[in-house]
PDB file of C-alpha atoms in Angstrom:
ATOM      1  CA  ILE T   1       0.112  -0.381  -0.325  1.00 77.00           C
ATOM      2  CA  ALA T   2       3.304   2.341   0.457  1.00 85.00           C
ATOM      3  CA  THR T   3       4.212   1.949  -2.996  1.00 91.00           C
ATOM      4  CA  ASP T   4       0.559   2.984  -4.194  1.00 90.00           C
ATOM      5  CA  LEU T   5       0.304   6.040  -1.469  1.00 89.00           C
ATOM      6  CA  ARG T   6       3.854   7.137  -2.821  1.00 94.00           C
ATOM      7  CA  GLN T   7       2.217   6.974  -6.257  1.00 96.00           C
ATOM      8  CA  LYS T   8      -1.035   8.852  -5.758  1.00 95.00           C
ATOM      9  CA  VAL T   9       0.939  11.425  -4.069  1.00 96.00           C
ATOM     10  CA  TYR T  10       3.165  12.047  -6.792  1.00 97.00           C
ATOM     11  CA  GLU T  11       0.626  12.111  -9.337  1.00 97.00           C
ATOM     12  CA  LEU T  12      -1.477  14.846  -7.363  1.00 97.00           C
ATOM     13  CA  MET T  13       1.969  16.928  -6.926  1.00 97.00           C
ATOM     14  CA  GLN T  14       1.913  16.659 -10.659  1.00 98.00           C
ATOM     15  CA  GLU T  15      -1.745  18.155 -11.385  1.00 98.00           C
ATOM     16  CA  GLY T  16       0.034  21.009  -8.881  1.00 97.00           C
ATOM     17  CA  LYS T  17      -2.873  19.965  -6.042  1.00 97.00           C
ATOM     18  CA  SER T  18      -1.992  21.986  -2.557  1.00 97.00           C
ATOM     19  CA  LYS T  19      -0.313  19.707   0.221  1.00 95.00           C
ATOM     20  CA  LYS T  20      -3.879  20.254   2.040  1.00 95.00           C
ATOM     21  CA  GLU T  21      -5.906  18.990  -0.754  1.00 97.00           C
ATOM     22  CA  ILE T  22      -3.218  15.953  -0.680  1.00 96.00           C
ATOM     23  CA  VAL T  23      -3.599  15.019   2.790  1.00 93.00           C
ATOM     24  CA  ASP T  24      -7.535  15.746   2.053  1.00 95.00           C
ATOM     25  CA  TYR T  25      -7.799  13.218  -0.378  1.00 96.00           C
ATOM     26  CA  MET T  26      -5.663  10.709   1.121  1.00 93.00           C
ATOM     27  CA  VAL T  27      -7.922  11.000   4.652  1.00 92.00           C
ATOM     28  CA  ALA T  28     -11.109  10.694   2.408  1.00 94.00           C
ATOM     29  CA  ARG T  29      -9.968   8.069   0.144  1.00 92.00           C
ATOM     30  CA  TYR T  30      -8.333   6.042   2.659  1.00 88.00           C
ATOM     31  CA  GLY T  31      -9.139   7.003   6.368  1.00 87.00           C
ATOM     32  CA  ASN T  32      -7.572   8.821   9.250  1.00 82.00           C
ATOM     33  CA  PHE T  33      -5.014   6.413   9.231  1.00 80.00           C
ATOM     34  CA  VAL T  34      -2.784   7.847   7.050  1.00 85.00           C
ATOM     35  CA  THR T  35      -1.899  11.325   8.766  1.00 83.00           C
ATOM     36  CA  TYR T  36      -0.668   9.464  12.410  1.00 81.00           C
ATOM     37  CA  ASP T  37      -2.855  11.694  13.872  1.00 78.00           C
ATOM     38  CA  PRO T  38      -6.203  10.648  14.424  1.00 75.00           C
ATOM     39  CA  PRO T  39      -8.673  12.606  15.609  1.00 79.00           C
ATOM     40  CA  LEU T  40      -9.843  12.529  19.347  1.00 85.00           C
ATOM     41  CA  THR T  41     -13.289  11.398  19.212  1.00 88.00           C
ATOM     42  CA  PRO T  42     -15.315   9.397  21.734  1.00 92.00           C
ATOM     43  CA  LEU T  43     -13.910   6.223  20.072  1.00 89.00           C
ATOM     44  CA  THR T  44     -10.347   6.814  20.370  1.00 86.00           C
ATOM     45  CA  VAL T  45     -10.799   7.789  24.047  1.00 90.00           C
ATOM     46  CA  LEU T  46     -12.490   4.466  24.543  1.00 92.00           C
ATOM     47  CA  LEU T  47      -9.859   2.486  23.050  1.00 90.00           C
ATOM     48  CA  TRP T  48      -7.376   4.600  25.509  1.00 90.00           C
ATOM     49  CA  VAL T  49      -9.436   4.395  29.014  1.00 94.00           C
ATOM     50  CA  LEU T  50     -10.625   0.572  28.772  1.00 94.00           C
ATOM     51  CA  PRO T  51      -7.287  -0.942  28.691  1.00 93.00           C
ATOM     52  CA  VAL T  52      -6.621   1.181  32.012  1.00 93.00           C
ATOM     53  CA  VAL T  53      -9.877   0.489  33.184  1.00 94.00           C
ATOM     54  CA  ALA T  54      -9.700  -3.495  32.883  1.00 93.00           C
ATOM     55  CA  ILE T  55      -6.241  -3.525  34.618  1.00 93.00           C
ATOM     56  CA  GLY T  56      -7.838  -1.526  37.135  1.00 92.00           C
ATOM     57  CA  ILE T  57     -10.750  -4.324  37.867  1.00 92.00           C
ATOM     58  CA  GLY T  58      -8.199  -6.968  37.203  1.00 86.00           C
ATOM     59  CA  GLY T  59      -5.806  -5.743  39.835  1.00 68.00           C
TER      60      GLY T  59
END
């Protein structure tokens, strides 16, 4: 997938797209994981808090 992403970024750059336009395209096409900076949502908070709670309950 990395090769495909690099190729698409190159194509978009050749079309004269800005960095923001390229990032927006990649996020729309592949999701937030491509930025390595996912937005803070209730689900991501739950994914961070749940293991701590489980460890606390498990002792």
